[in-house]
Coordinates of C-alpha atoms in Angstrom, one line a residue:
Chain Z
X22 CA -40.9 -22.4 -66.4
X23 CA -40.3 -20.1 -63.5
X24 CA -43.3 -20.4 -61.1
X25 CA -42.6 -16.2 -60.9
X26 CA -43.9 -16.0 -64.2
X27 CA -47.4 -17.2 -64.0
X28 CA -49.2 -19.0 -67.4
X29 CA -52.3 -16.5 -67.7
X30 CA -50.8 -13.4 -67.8
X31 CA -49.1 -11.2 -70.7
X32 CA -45.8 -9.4 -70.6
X33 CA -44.0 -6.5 -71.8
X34 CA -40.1 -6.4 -72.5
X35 CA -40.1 -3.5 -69.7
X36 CA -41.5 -6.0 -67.3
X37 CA -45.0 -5.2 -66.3
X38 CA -47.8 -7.9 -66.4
X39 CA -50.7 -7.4 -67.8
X40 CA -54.2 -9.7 -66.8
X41 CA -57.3 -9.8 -69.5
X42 CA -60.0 -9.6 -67.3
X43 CA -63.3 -9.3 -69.6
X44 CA -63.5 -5.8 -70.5
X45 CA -60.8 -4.4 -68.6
X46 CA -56.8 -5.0 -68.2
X47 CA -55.0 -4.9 -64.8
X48 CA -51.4 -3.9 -64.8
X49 CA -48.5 -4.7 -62.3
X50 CA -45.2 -5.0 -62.8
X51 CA -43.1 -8.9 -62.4
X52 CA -41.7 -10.4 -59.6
X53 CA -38.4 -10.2 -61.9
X54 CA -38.7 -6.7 -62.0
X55 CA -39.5 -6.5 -58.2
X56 CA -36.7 -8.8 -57.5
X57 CA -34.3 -6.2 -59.3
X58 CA -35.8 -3.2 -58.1
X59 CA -35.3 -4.2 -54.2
X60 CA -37.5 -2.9 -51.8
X61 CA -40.0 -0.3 -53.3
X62 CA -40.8 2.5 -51.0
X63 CA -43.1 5.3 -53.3
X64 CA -45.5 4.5 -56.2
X65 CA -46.4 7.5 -58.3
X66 CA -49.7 6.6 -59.8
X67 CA -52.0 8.1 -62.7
X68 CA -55.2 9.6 -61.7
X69 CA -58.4 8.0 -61.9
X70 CA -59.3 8.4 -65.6
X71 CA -56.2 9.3 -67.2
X72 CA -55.4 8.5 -70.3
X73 CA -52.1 6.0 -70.3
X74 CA -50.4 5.2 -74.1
X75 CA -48.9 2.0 -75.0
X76 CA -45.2 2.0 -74.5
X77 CA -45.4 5.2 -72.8
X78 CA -44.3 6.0 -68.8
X79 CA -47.7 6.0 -66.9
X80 CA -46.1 6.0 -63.6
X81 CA -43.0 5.7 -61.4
X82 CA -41.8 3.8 -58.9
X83 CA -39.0 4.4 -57.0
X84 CA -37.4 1.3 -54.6
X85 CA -34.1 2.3 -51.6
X86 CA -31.7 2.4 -54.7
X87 CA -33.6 3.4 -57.9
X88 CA -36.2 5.8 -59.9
X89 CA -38.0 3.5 -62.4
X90 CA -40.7 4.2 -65.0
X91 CA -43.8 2.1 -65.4
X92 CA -44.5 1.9 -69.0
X93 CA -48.1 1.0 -70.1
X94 CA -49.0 -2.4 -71.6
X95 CA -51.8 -1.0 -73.8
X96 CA -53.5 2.4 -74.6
X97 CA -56.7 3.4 -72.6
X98 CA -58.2 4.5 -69.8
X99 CA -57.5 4.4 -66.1
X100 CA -60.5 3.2 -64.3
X101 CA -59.2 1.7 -61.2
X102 CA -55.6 2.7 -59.5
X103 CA -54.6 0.3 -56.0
X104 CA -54.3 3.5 -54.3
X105 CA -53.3 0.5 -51.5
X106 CA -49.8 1.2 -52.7
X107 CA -49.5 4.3 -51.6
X108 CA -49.8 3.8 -47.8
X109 CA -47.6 0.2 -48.5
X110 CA -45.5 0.2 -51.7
X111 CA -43.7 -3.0 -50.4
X112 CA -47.0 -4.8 -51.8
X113 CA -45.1 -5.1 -54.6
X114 CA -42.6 -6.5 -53.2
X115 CA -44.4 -9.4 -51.4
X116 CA -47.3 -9.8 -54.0
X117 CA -46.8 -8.3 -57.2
X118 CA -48.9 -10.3 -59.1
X119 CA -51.9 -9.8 -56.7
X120 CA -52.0 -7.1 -53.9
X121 CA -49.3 -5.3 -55.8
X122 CA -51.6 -4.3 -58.8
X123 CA -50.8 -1.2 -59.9
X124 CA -53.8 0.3 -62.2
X125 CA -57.1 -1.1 -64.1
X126 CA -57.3 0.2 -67.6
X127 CA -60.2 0.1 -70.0
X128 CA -58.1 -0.3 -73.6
X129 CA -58.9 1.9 -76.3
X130 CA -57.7 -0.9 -79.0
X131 CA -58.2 -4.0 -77.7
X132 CA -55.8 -5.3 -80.4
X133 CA -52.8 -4.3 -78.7
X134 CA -53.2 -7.0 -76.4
X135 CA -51.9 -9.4 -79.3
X136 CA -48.4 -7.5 -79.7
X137 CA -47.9 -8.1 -75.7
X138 CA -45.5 -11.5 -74.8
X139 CA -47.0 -15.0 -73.4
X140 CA -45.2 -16.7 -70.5
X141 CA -42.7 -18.3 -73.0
X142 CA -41.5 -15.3 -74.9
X143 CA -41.0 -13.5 -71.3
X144 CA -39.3 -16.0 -69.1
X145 CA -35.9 -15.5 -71.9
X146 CA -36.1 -11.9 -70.9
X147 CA -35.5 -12.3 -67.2
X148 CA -32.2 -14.5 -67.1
Chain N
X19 CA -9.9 -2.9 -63.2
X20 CA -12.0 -3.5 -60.6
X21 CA -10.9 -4.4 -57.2
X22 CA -12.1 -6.7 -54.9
X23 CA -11.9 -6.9 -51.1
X24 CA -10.6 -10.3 -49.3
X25 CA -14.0 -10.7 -48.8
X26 CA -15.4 -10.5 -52.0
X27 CA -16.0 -14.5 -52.8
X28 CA -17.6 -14.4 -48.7
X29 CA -20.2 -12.1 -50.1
X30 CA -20.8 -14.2 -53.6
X31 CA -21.5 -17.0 -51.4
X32 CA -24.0 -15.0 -49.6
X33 CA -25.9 -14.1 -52.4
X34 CA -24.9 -10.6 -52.1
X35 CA -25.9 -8.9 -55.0
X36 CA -22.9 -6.9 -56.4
X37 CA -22.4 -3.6 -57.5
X38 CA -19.7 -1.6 -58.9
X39 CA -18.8 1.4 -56.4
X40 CA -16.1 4.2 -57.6
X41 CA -13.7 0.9 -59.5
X42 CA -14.5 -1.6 -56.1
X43 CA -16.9 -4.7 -56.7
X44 CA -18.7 -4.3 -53.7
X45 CA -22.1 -5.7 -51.5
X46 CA -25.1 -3.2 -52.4
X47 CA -27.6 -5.6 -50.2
X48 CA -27.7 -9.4 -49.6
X49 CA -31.5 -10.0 -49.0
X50 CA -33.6 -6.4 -48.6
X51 CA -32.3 -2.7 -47.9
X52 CA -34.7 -2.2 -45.4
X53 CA -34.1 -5.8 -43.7
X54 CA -30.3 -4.4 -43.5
X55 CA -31.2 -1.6 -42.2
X56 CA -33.5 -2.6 -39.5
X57 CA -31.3 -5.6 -38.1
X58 CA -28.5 -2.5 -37.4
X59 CA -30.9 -0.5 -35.9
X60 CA -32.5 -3.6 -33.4
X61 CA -29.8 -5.8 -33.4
X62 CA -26.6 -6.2 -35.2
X63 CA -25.2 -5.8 -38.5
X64 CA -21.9 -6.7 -40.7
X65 CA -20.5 -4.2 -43.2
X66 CA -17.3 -5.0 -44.9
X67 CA -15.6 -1.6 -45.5
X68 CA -12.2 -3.1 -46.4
X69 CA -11.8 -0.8 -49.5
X70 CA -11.9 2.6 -47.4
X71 CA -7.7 3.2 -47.3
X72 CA -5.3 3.7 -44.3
X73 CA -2.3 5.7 -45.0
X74 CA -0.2 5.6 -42.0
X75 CA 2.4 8.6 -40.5
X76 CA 5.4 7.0 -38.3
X77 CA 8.0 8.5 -36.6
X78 CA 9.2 11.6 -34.9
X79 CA 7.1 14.4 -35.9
X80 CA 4.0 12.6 -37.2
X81 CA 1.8 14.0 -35.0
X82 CA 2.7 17.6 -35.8
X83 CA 2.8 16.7 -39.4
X84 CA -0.4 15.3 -39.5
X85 CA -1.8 18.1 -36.9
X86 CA -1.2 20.6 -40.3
X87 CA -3.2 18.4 -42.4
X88 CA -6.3 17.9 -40.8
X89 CA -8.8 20.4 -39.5
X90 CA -9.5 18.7 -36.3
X91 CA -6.5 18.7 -33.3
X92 CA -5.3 15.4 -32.9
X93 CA -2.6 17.4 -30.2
X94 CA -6.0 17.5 -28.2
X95 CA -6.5 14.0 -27.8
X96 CA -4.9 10.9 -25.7
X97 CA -3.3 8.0 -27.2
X98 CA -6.3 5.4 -27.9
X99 CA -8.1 7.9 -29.5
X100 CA -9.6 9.3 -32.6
X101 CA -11.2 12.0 -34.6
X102 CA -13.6 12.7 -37.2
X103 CA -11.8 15.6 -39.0
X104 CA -11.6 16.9 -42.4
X105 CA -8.7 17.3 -45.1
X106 CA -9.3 21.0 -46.2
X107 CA -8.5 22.9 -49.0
X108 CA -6.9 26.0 -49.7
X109 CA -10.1 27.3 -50.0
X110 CA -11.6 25.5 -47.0
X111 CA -13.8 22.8 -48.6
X112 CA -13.1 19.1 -48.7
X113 CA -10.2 17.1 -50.0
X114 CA -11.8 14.6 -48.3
X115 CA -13.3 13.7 -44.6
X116 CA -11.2 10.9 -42.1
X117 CA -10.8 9.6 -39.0
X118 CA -7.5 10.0 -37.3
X119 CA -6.5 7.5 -35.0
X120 CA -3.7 8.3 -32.2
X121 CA -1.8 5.2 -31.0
X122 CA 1.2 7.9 -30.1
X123 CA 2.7 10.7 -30.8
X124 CA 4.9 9.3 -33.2
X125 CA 1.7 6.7 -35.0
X126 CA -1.0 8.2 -36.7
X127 CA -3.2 6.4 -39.0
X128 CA -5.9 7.7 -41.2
X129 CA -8.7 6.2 -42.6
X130 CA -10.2 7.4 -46.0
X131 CA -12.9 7.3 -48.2
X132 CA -12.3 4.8 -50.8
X133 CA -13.1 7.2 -53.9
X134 CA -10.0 9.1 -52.2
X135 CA -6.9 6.9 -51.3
X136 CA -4.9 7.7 -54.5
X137 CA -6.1 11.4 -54.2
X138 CA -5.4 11.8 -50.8
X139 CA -2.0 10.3 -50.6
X140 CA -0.2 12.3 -52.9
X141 CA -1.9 15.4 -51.2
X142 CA -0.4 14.1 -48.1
X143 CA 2.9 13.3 -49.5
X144 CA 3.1 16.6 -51.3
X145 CA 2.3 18.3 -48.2
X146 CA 3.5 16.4 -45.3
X147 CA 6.7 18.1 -43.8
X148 CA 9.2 16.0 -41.9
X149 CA 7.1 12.4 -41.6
X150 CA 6.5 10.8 -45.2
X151 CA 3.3 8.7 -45.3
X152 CA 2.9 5.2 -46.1
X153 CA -0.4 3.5 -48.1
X154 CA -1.5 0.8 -46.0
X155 CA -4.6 -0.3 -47.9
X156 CA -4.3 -2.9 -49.0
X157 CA -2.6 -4.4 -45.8
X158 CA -5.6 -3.9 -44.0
X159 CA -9.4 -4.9 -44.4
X160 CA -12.3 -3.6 -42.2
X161 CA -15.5 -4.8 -40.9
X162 CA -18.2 -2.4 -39.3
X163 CA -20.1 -4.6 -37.0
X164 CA -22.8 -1.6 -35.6
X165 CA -25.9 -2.2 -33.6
X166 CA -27.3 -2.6 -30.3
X167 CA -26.1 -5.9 -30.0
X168 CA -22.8 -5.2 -31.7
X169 CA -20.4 -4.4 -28.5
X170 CA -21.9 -7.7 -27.3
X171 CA -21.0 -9.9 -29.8
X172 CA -17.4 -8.0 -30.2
X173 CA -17.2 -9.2 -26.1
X174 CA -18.2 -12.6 -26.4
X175 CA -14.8 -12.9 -29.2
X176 CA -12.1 -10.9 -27.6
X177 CA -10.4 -10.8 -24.1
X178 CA -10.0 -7.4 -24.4
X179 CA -12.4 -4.8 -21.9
X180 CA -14.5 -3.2 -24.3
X181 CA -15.9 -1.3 -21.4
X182 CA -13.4 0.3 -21.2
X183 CA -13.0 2.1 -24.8
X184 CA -15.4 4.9 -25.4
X185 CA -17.0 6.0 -28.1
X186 CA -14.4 7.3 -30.8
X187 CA -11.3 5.5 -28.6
X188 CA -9.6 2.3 -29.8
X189 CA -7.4 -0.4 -28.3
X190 CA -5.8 -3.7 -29.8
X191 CA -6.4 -7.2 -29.3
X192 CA -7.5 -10.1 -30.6
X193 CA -11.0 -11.0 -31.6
X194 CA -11.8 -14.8 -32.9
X195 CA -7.8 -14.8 -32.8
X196 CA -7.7 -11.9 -35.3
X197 CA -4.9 -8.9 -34.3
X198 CA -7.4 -5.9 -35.3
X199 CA -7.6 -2.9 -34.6
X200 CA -11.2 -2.1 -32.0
X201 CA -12.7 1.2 -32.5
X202 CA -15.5 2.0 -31.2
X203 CA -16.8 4.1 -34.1
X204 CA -19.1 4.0 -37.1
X205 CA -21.3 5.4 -39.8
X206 CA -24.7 4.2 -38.8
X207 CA -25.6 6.1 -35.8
X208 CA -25.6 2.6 -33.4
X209 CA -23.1 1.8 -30.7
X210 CA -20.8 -0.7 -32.5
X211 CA -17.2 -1.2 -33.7
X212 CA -15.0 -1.0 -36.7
X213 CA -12.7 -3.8 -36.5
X214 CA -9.2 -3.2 -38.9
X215 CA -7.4 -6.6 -39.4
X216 CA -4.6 -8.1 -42.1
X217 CA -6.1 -8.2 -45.0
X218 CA -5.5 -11.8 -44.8
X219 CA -7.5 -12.4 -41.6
X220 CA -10.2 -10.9 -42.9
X221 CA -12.4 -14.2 -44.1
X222 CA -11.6 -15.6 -40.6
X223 CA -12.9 -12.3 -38.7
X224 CA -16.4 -11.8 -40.9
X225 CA -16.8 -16.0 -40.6
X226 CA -16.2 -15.7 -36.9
X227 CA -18.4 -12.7 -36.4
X228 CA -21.6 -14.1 -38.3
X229 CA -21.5 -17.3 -36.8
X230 CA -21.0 -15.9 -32.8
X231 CA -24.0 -13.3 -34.3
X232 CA -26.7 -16.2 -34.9
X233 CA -27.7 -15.8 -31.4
X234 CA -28.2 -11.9 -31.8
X235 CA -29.9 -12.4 -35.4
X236 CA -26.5 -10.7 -37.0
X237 CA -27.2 -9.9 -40.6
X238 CA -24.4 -9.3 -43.5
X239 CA -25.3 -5.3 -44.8
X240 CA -24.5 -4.1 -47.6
X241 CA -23.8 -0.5 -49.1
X242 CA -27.5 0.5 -49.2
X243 CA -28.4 -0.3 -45.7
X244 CA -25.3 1.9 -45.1
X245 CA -26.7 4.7 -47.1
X246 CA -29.9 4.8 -45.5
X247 CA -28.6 4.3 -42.0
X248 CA -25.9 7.3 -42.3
X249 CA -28.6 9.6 -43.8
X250 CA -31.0 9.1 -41.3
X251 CA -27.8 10.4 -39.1
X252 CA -27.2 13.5 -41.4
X253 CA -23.6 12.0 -41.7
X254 CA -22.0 13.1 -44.7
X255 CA -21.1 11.5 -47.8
X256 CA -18.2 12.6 -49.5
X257 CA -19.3 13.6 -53.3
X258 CA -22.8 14.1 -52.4
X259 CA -22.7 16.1 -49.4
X260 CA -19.4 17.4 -49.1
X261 CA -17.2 18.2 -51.5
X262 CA -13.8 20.3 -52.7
X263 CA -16.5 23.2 -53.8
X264 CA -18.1 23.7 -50.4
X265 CA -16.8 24.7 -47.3
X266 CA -17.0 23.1 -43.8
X267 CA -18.1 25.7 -42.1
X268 CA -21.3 25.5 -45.3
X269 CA -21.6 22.1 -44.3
X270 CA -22.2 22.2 -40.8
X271 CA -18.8 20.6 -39.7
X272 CA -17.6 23.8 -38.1
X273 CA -17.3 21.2 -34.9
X274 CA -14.1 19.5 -36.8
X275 CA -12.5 22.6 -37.7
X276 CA -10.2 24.0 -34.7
X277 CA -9.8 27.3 -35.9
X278 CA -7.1 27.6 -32.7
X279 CA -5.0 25.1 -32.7
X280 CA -1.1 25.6 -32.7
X281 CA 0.4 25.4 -35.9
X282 CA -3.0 26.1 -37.8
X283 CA -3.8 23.5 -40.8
X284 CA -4.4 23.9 -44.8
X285 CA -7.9 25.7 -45.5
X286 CA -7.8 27.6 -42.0
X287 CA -7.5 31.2 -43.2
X288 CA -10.3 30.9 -45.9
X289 CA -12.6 29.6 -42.8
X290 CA -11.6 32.6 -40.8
X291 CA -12.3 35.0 -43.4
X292 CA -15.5 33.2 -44.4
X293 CA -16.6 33.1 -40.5
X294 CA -16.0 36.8 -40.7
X295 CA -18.1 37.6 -43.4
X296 CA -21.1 35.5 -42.9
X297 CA -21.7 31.9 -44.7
X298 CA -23.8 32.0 -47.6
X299 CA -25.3 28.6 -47.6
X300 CA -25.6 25.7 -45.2
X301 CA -26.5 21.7 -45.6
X302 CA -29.4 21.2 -44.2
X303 CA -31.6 18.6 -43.4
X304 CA -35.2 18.3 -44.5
X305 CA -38.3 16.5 -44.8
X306 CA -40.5 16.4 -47.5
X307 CA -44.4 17.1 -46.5
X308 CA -45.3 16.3 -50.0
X309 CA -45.1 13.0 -51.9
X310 CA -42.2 11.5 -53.2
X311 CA -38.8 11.1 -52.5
X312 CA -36.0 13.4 -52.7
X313 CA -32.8 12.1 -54.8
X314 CA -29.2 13.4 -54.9
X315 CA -29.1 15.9 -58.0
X316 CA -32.9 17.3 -57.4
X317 CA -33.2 21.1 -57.5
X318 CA -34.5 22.8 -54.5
X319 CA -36.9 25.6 -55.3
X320 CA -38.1 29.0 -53.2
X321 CA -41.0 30.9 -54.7
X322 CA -40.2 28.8 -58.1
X323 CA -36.5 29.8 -58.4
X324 CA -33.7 27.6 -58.0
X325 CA -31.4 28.3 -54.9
X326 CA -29.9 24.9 -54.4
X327 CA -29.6 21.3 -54.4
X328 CA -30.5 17.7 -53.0
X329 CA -27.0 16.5 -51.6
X330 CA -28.9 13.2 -50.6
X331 CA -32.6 11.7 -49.7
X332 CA -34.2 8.7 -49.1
X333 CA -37.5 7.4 -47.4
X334 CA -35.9 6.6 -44.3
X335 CA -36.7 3.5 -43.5
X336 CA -37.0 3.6 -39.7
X337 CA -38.0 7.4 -39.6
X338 CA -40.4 6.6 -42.4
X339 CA -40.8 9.5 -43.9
X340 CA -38.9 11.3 -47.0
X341 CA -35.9 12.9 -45.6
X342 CA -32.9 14.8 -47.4
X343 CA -30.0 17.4 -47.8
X344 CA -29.2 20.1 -49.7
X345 CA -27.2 23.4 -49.8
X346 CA -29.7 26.3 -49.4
X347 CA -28.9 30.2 -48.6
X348 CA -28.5 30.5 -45.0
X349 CA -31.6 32.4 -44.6
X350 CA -33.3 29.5 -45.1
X351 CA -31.3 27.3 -43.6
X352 CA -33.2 27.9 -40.2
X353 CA -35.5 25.2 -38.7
X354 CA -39.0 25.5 -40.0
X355 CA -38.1 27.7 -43.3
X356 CA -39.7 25.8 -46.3
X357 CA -39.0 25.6 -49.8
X358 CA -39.8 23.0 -52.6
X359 CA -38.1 19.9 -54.0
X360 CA -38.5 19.3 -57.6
X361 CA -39.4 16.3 -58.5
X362 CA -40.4 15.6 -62.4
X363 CA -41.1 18.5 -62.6
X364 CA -43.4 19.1 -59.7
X365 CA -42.6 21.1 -57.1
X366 CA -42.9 19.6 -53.8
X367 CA -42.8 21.5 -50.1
X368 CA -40.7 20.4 -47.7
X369 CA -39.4 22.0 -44.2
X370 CA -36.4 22.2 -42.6
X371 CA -35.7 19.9 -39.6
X372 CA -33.5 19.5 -37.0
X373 CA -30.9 17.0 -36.9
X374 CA -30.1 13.9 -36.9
X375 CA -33.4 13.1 -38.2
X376 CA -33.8 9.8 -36.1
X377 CA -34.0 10.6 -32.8
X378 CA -32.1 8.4 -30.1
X379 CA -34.2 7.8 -27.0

């Protein structure tokens, strides 16, 4: 196992990571997708309290060569957003599974957290 | 298929990350973009650039015959030295932009943009009058080594005075025991040298280079640390911001156009006659003083109606800030007009700056 994927966190097949942390759900994206994005330079971020859908583009970020959407891990609301990122998007880059936290959401269905990948199911997806 | 250079396998071994650009498996970075791009601008960086194309006029006549082709005046200029200039049109906009290199009257040699050499050959051979070209691409491979510490390193592996060759002059010598071609020219806005060799030699040149370059913290670049580094420049890129539709006078290369030069060259009298009656757009460079970044393809907006286009952007990564081209009508072409970029959908201001955007103390 890949120490860039750590054990206690849940994946999407888009790439972002998703950590259960009592009520609430942070979102970031992987250190795979980082890797393939190169170096990120702009974060567009949701607003404090939107409403972000599962599967749907909550955000974008944009690296030297690309335009990427974020797609959100489960539906709810946006109660935190690193607003960090926008004075230093390259924390993504060098931490993406800790300063490079992208939003807080409370989930509207906290079911959905059972469709999202462990460790194992994600690590095939990043070869 | 797609091509390779001779230094293709070099790169793999670097753990260049590869990318297909216009049918040539090229470097797009080896460890960061902005690492790339920094190293040129503080120290010293590598670029191979071995699939741009050399086609090559010899014999009695060349320089006349190449004189008609290309919008600068190479008739101007000594032997040992060459010029940015573009292949025009009938209609004055870009077959494609080169550098001309006079060795003599009678040996010209023209370097083109890789998405070109097929193109701009047979425009030369159809139109070249008394001195047939030849291809010489893939004789020839070349390596951009640009930076403040590149005429340095260049020194310390040649016996030739590099003191003495300005910018945009050339001479030939060896360097690490490679025949090449030393020109003291570039696409990143630093001092530095592109250095043409046998396409053979190549391996031996880029080996010798990096390993002479530890000292100077030389880093292998790839295409986009070259991207960033011309923008910041406002040089041009041929398909984003120059092209067969616009002119070069709409560009802002009226400086590579000699409108009176003996003999004239293909495009000339549409430039006159478009001189005369007033441009109608201009590239120009901007910044955005929103948030985001502008991309090639992006509409630029004026009181919400669409008057033009993002040629190129990127957050410049030693200007840091959002920076970009576009075509826009020439009354708002003038530094300090403001308009919007669209970006998703929102519209975001920018202003019109001067140029180059990074500013040389």
């Amino acid at each position: 196992m890949s120490d860039n994927i750590p054990q206690d966190l849940k994946y999407t097949k888009e790439h972002e990571w998703a950590r259960i942390t009592g009520k609430t759900i942070v979102v970031g994206v992987t250190a795979h997708a980082q890797e393939s994005l190169g170096d990120v330079v702009y974060v567009e971020l949701p607003k404090l309290g939107a409403t972000i859908t599962e599967g749907k583009n909550f955000g974008v970020i944009e690296s030297t060569k690309a335009v990427s959407d974020l797609f959100a891990p489960i539906s709810g609301t946006v109660v935190k957003v690193n607003d960090e990122l926008t004075g230093n998007p390259s924390l993504i880059n060098s931490d993406p599974y800790g300063q490079g936290w992208i939003v807080e959401v409370e989930p509207s269905d906290a079911s959905q957290v059972g469709k999202l990948l462990d460790a194992a199911a994600y690590e095939p997806l990043t070869k | 298929m797609t091509r390779r250079t001779p230094l293709n396998e070099a790169h793999r071994k670097l753990g260049a990350r590869m990318v297909d650009f216009v049918g040539w498996d090229m470097p797009v970075q080896y460890s960061s973009v902005i690492a790339e791009h920094e190293a040129v601008r503080t120290a010293v960086g590598l670029f191979d650039v071995s699939h741009m194309g050399e086609i090559e006029f010899s014999g009695p006549g060349a320089l006349e015959t190449v004189n008609r082709l290309i919008s600068n005046d190479l008739a101007r200029c000594q032997d040992g030295q060459a010029v940015y200039a573009g292949l025009l049109n009938d209609l004055g906009g870009f077959v494609d932009d080169v550098v001309a290199y006079r060795f003599s009257p009678e040996r010209i040699l023209i370097c083109v943009n890789s998405s070109n050499r097929e193109k701009d050959f047979a425009w030369m051979k159809a139109r070249a009058e008394g001195v047939t070209p030849v291809d010489r691409g893939d004789e020839y491979a070349q390596i951009a080594v640009q930076g403040p510490k590149a005429v340095g390193l260049v020194q310390r592996l040649t016996k030739a005075d590099l003191s003495k060759v300005g910018t945009y002059r050339f001479t030939e010598g060896e360097v690490a025991g490679v025949k090449s071609i030393i020109s003291r020219t570039g696409y990143t806005g630093e001092d530095g040298f592109e250095l043409y060799c046998a396409s053979d030699d190549a391996v031996k040149l880029w080996d010798a280079l990096l390993e002479a370059g530890q000292p100077d913290g030389v880093k292998p670049c790839g295409l986009g640390a070259r991207d960033s580094l011309r923008t910041e420049m406002k040089y041009a890129l041929y398909g984003n911001d120059i092209d067969d539709a616009h002119t070069a006078l709409e560009a802002g290369l009226g400086w590579i156009v000699k409108l009176d030069k003996a003999g004239g060259f293909i495009g000339k009298d549409a430039l006159v006659a478009q001189k005369a009656a007033g441009v109608p757009r201009k590239l120009v460079g901007f910044e955005l003083t929103g948030a985001g970044i502008p991309r090639h393809g992006y509409p630029i907006l004026k009181d919400g109606v669409r008057v033009g286009e993002v040629t190129s952007g990127t957050q410049g990564p030693t200007v840091k800030k959002p920076i970009g081209m576009g075509y826009v009508p020439t009354a708002l072409a003038t530094e300090g007009s403001t308009f919007d970029v669209e970006i998703r959908g929102r519209a975001v201001p920018a202003v019109v700056v001067k140029t180059p955007f990074l500013k040389k103390s």
